[in-house]
Amino acid sequence: MEGDRRQRLLERELYQIEQIRQLDSEELEIEEVEHGHQSSDDEQIDEHALGGASASGGYTFNTSLASMHSYLGEVEDTHNRLAFLDGGVILHVPLFYLEGVVLFPEATLPLRVIQPNFIAAVDRALRQVEAPYTIGVVRVFRDGDTGRIRFATTGTTAEIRQYRRLEDGSINVVTRGQQRFRLKRRWIELEGAPCGEIQIIEEDLPLRTPREAFGKLTPLRNLSAASVSHSKLLIHGNEDHDSDDSFESELSLTERRLHTSAIKSSHYNLFSESTSSDDESPVGEPQLQLHFRNNRNNEDMSAKKYVSERPCRRAKREFHSAPGPRECPRAFWPYWVYRMHDSYCLAQRLSDMWKKIVGTPSMDALVRKPGLLSFHVASKIPVSESTRQELLEIDGISYRLRREIELLENFDQVKCRSCQTLIANRSDMLVMSTDGPLGAYVNPSGYVHEIMTLLKASGLALIGVPTEEYSWFPGYAWTVAYCATCEYQMGWLFTATNKKLKPRSFWGIRSSQVADDMH
């Protein structure tokens, strides 16, 4: 029975390889077979894991070992660090087509290059003058309707950081993701190397709430003076723009564009209690509220006196429409609207969620760089490969951050993609690598797998006996695991060979075999 199952799995892989080789009549021999994926796990375990793996477990495994990819043997550093390319630049680079793999900037991708065409691609990258040591990584996937292999149009350049050529001619390579690109066209060179014309994507700048859109509001003791200025503005327009000019001169181009758009839409409508909560109050508002409590009666009387003395009925009516100090922002939208698109606010929110779920140390440095944080989380978030490709294709930083927040909020279960069998819950997630709860690994045959690590799993059956050979996690032996319902390979069970190692066992689940629906 066990022999029959193993044979069926082998036949599926052989059939997959044959289909890939027939892709557009090009012998591409794609590096991943039937949903293969890379595996590399997220942030240090730090004695933390989602729910099921608590600090009380006392884990002893050194999570930095998995991220070193020591199973590749000794590799030489290229000592080459390519400067980032300008957005819009068009390049010709060798391409790696990987099924089940989505590479993000700053993520590590190990490769074991065996096929002659990909060996030629590495050789071309090592000697090319334009963008030396650089390859393009593109995900290929099977069309759900036609079953044909298709190419993603958005990929990531990868810089070869380490490599070693073995006696049999194969090459072990460790690369690092650099910049996103659009694939414009592709071809096969005479020596067999797959190549493509790519255009580097120009990344946008993080959006920030204009610094004075809600800050430095007029103190109530100066309410009369502020009201005079405000009324003049309502009647005669903005005649005093010195302060506005100095404010806008400090803004970046993106911030200025956002602020200008807000002002054009504004009638100086101000906050109401229903649209602003304590935790989302404008900058400087806590001090303003304190001052208001101490001086409310006096200031109210002053305001009433001032209004009664105004000769202009229109000004009086306009003033009454915005009487309170809370109602003096310089922009039309309430603060929470800005927070929906402020990249730094979103980055802080995502960081807090990520630390709570994954148990990682402080990410303050990344919060200050929202673009890098969005790629960092996207490369490690334990979701399906199609969802990860969706994240790669999102251009706006704020939009990517919001999508990642949504995914983390809805991430509850891990299911088999083929039959929807429940495999694990979010609380079963475990961090076994400094790279995170999901990462990339390559097997001896050159197939790259992305796996998410789980402390517990259900609905799986094992094939064969545990083996330590080429283990991605030193000190653990692996056993192939497949879905007990549909018999598709789901991943591996890793069991400790040293009695002192904890956890004693854990699962590595291929993200390519995980369903998109995770709740």
mmCIF file of N, CA, C and O in Angstrom, residues 2 6 71 443-444 462-481 489 491-498 501 504 506:
data_model
loop_
_atom_site.group_PDB
_atom_site.id
_atom_site.type_symbol
_atom_site.label_atom_id
_atom_site.label_comp_id
_atom_site.label_asym_id
_atom_site.label_seq_id
_atom_site.Cartn_x
_atom_site.Cartn_y
_atom_site.Cartn_z
ATOM 1 N N GLU A 2 1.860 1.261 0.927
ATOM 2 C CA GLU A 2 2.760 2.401 1.004
ATOM 3 C C GLU A 2 3.559 2.548 -0.282
ATOM 4 O O GLU A 2 3.782 3.661 -0.769
ATOM 5 N N ARG A 6 3.670 5.869 -2.842
ATOM 6 C CA ARG A 6 4.917 6.502 -3.251
ATOM 7 C C ARG A 6 5.040 6.536 -4.773
ATOM 8 O O ARG A 6 5.489 7.524 -5.365
ATOM 9 N N TYR A 71 22.960 23.059 4.440
ATOM 10 C CA TYR A 71 22.846 21.823 3.658
ATOM 11 C C TYR A 71 23.427 21.987 2.253
ATOM 12 O O TYR A 71 23.691 21.008 1.555
ATOM 13 N N ASN A 443 15.816 21.348 -2.496
ATOM 14 C CA ASN A 443 16.181 19.952 -2.228
ATOM 15 C C ASN A 443 17.310 19.507 -3.155
ATOM 16 O O ASN A 443 17.721 20.256 -4.052
ATOM 17 N N PRO A 444 17.860 18.306 -2.978
ATOM 18 C CA PRO A 444 19.011 17.868 -3.782
ATOM 19 C C PRO A 444 18.730 17.834 -5.277
ATOM 20 O O PRO A 444 19.662 17.933 -6.084
ATOM 21 N N LEU A 462 2.036 9.791 6.642
ATOM 22 C CA LEU A 462 3.473 9.796 6.365
ATOM 23 C C LEU A 462 3.863 8.668 5.412
ATOM 24 O O LEU A 462 3.244 7.607 5.393
ATOM 25 N N ILE A 463 4.902 8.931 4.608
ATOM 26 C CA ILE A 463 5.449 7.927 3.700
ATOM 27 C C ILE A 463 6.927 7.730 4.017
ATOM 28 O O ILE A 463 7.678 8.704 4.140
ATOM 29 N N GLY A 464 7.352 6.494 4.146
ATOM 30 C CA GLY A 464 8.764 6.201 4.347
ATOM 31 C C GLY A 464 9.206 6.366 5.784
ATOM 32 O O GLY A 464 8.400 6.515 6.710
ATOM 33 N N VAL A 465 10.530 6.345 5.961
ATOM 34 C CA VAL A 465 11.122 6.447 7.294
ATOM 35 C C VAL A 465 11.887 7.771 7.386
ATOM 36 O O VAL A 465 12.307 8.332 6.372
ATOM 37 N N PRO A 466 12.071 8.294 8.595
ATOM 38 C CA PRO A 466 12.796 9.558 8.753
ATOM 39 C C PRO A 466 14.239 9.448 8.261
ATOM 40 O O PRO A 466 14.894 8.421 8.435
ATOM 41 N N THR A 467 14.729 10.527 7.644
ATOM 42 C CA THR A 467 16.113 10.578 7.184
ATOM 43 C C THR A 467 16.702 11.948 7.470
ATOM 44 O O THR A 467 16.016 12.975 7.353
ATOM 45 N N GLU A 468 17.978 11.981 7.840
ATOM 46 C CA GLU A 468 18.668 13.240 8.143
ATOM 47 C C GLU A 468 19.358 13.823 6.911
ATOM 48 O O GLU A 468 19.801 14.968 6.945
ATOM 49 N N GLU A 469 19.461 13.047 5.850
ATOM 50 C CA GLU A 469 20.198 13.493 4.670
ATOM 51 C C GLU A 469 19.592 14.769 4.090
ATOM 52 O O GLU A 469 18.403 14.856 3.839
ATOM 53 N N TYR A 470 20.447 15.770 3.912
ATOM 54 C CA TYR A 470 20.060 17.045 3.294
ATOM 55 C C TYR A 470 18.932 17.728 4.070
ATOM 56 O O TYR A 470 18.069 18.395 3.497
ATOM 57 N N SER A 471 18.919 17.586 5.386
ATOM 58 C CA SER A 471 17.857 18.197 6.185
ATOM 59 C C SER A 471 18.030 19.711 6.226
ATOM 60 O O SER A 471 19.131 20.228 6.414
ATOM 61 N N TRP A 472 16.938 20.425 6.044
ATOM 62 C CA TRP A 472 16.948 21.891 6.084
ATOM 63 C C TRP A 472 17.103 22.418 7.497
ATOM 64 O O TRP A 472 17.471 23.578 7.694
ATOM 65 N N PHE A 473 16.786 21.572 8.479
ATOM 66 C CA PHE A 473 16.875 21.971 9.878
ATOM 67 C C PHE A 473 17.853 21.038 10.585
ATOM 68 O O PHE A 473 17.492 19.898 10.913
ATOM 69 N N PRO A 474 19.096 21.471 10.798
ATOM 70 C CA PRO A 474 20.114 20.606 11.400
ATOM 71 C C PRO A 474 19.642 20.017 12.731
ATOM 72 O O PRO A 474 19.101 20.711 13.586
ATOM 73 N N GLY A 475 19.830 18.694 12.858
ATOM 74 C CA GLY A 475 19.405 18.007 14.068
ATOM 75 C C GLY A 475 18.022 17.395 13.961
ATOM 76 O O GLY A 475 17.568 16.746 14.894
ATOM 77 N N TYR A 476 17.371 17.585 12.805
ATOM 78 C CA TYR A 476 16.038 17.025 12.590
ATOM 79 C C TYR A 476 16.037 16.118 11.355
ATOM 80 O O TYR A 476 16.679 16.444 10.341
ATOM 81 N N ALA A 477 15.337 15.017 11.472
ATOM 82 C CA ALA A 477 15.141 14.115 10.326
ATOM 83 C C ALA A 477 13.766 14.400 9.721
ATOM 84 O O ALA A 477 12.837 14.788 10.421
ATOM 85 N N TRP A 478 13.645 14.212 8.410
ATOM 86 C CA TRP A 478 12.388 14.538 7.735
ATOM 87 C C TRP A 478 11.702 13.296 7.164
ATOM 88 O O TRP A 478 12.352 12.330 6.777
ATOM 89 N N THR A 479 10.384 13.358 7.130
ATOM 90 C CA THR A 479 9.557 12.298 6.546
ATOM 91 C C THR A 479 8.495 12.953 5.674
ATOM 92 O O THR A 479 7.870 13.939 6.091
ATOM 93 N N VAL A 480 8.298 12.426 4.469
ATOM 94 C CA VAL A 480 7.315 12.999 3.547
ATOM 95 C C VAL A 480 5.905 12.838 4.112
ATOM 96 O O VAL A 480 5.541 11.769 4.623
ATOM 97 N N ALA A 481 5.116 13.906 4.028
ATOM 98 C CA ALA A 481 3.729 13.884 4.514
ATOM 99 C C ALA A 481 2.793 14.264 3.368
ATOM 100 O O ALA A 481 3.096 15.172 2.591
ATOM 101 N N GLN A 489 0.963 15.669 -1.919
ATOM 102 C CA GLN A 489 2.004 15.927 -0.934
ATOM 103 C C GLN A 489 1.793 17.303 -0.302
ATOM 104 O O GLN A 489 1.729 18.315 -0.980
ATOM 105 N N GLY A 491 3.826 18.242 2.539
ATOM 106 C CA GLY A 491 5.082 18.718 3.096
ATOM 107 C C GLY A 491 5.838 17.625 3.806
ATOM 108 O O GLY A 491 5.933 16.492 3.305
ATOM 109 N N TRP A 492 6.334 17.928 5.008
ATOM 110 C CA TRP A 492 7.194 17.003 5.726
ATOM 111 C C TRP A 492 6.968 17.112 7.240
ATOM 112 O O TRP A 492 6.594 18.169 7.747
ATOM 113 N N LEU A 493 7.236 16.018 7.919
ATOM 114 C CA LEU A 493 7.304 16.020 9.373
ATOM 115 C C LEU A 493 8.777 15.990 9.751
ATOM 116 O O LEU A 493 9.541 15.147 9.269
ATOM 117 N N PHE A 494 9.197 16.916 10.605
ATOM 118 C CA PHE A 494 10.578 16.975 11.077
ATOM 119 C C PHE A 494 10.617 16.509 12.534
ATOM 120 O O PHE A 494 9.897 17.044 13.387
ATOM 121 N N THR A 495 11.447 15.513 12.806
ATOM 122 C CA THR A 495 11.564 14.956 14.161
ATOM 123 C C THR A 495 13.005 15.088 14.644
ATOM 124 O O THR A 495 13.960 14.856 13.898
ATOM 125 N N ALA A 496 13.154 15.461 15.899
ATOM 126 C CA ALA A 496 14.483 15.686 16.469
ATOM 127 C C ALA A 496 15.241 14.365 16.625
ATOM 128 O O ALA A 496 14.676 13.355 17.049
ATOM 129 N N THR A 497 16.518 14.385 16.263
ATOM 130 C CA THR A 497 17.374 13.208 16.433
ATOM 131 C C THR A 497 18.199 13.313 17.706
ATOM 132 O O THR A 497 18.831 12.339 18.113
ATOM 133 N N ASN A 498 18.189 14.481 18.310
ATOM 134 C CA ASN A 498 18.906 14.710 19.569
ATOM 135 C C ASN A 498 17.867 14.924 20.663
ATOM 136 O O ASN A 498 16.968 15.746 20.533
ATOM 137 N N LEU A 501 17.005 18.449 21.833
ATOM 138 C CA LEU A 501 16.384 19.425 20.935
ATOM 139 C C LEU A 501 14.897 19.561 21.219
ATOM 140 O O LEU A 501 14.181 18.575 21.378
ATOM 141 N N ARG A 504 10.280 18.689 19.916
ATOM 142 C CA ARG A 504 10.640 17.342 19.522
ATOM 143 C C ARG A 504 10.264 17.063 18.081
ATOM 144 O O ARG A 504 10.902 16.252 17.405
ATOM 145 N N PHE A 506 7.954 18.969 14.435
ATOM 146 C CA PHE A 506 7.133 20.024 13.854
ATOM 147 C C PHE A 506 6.899 19.687 12.384
ATOM 148 O O PHE A 506 7.542 18.797 11.815
#
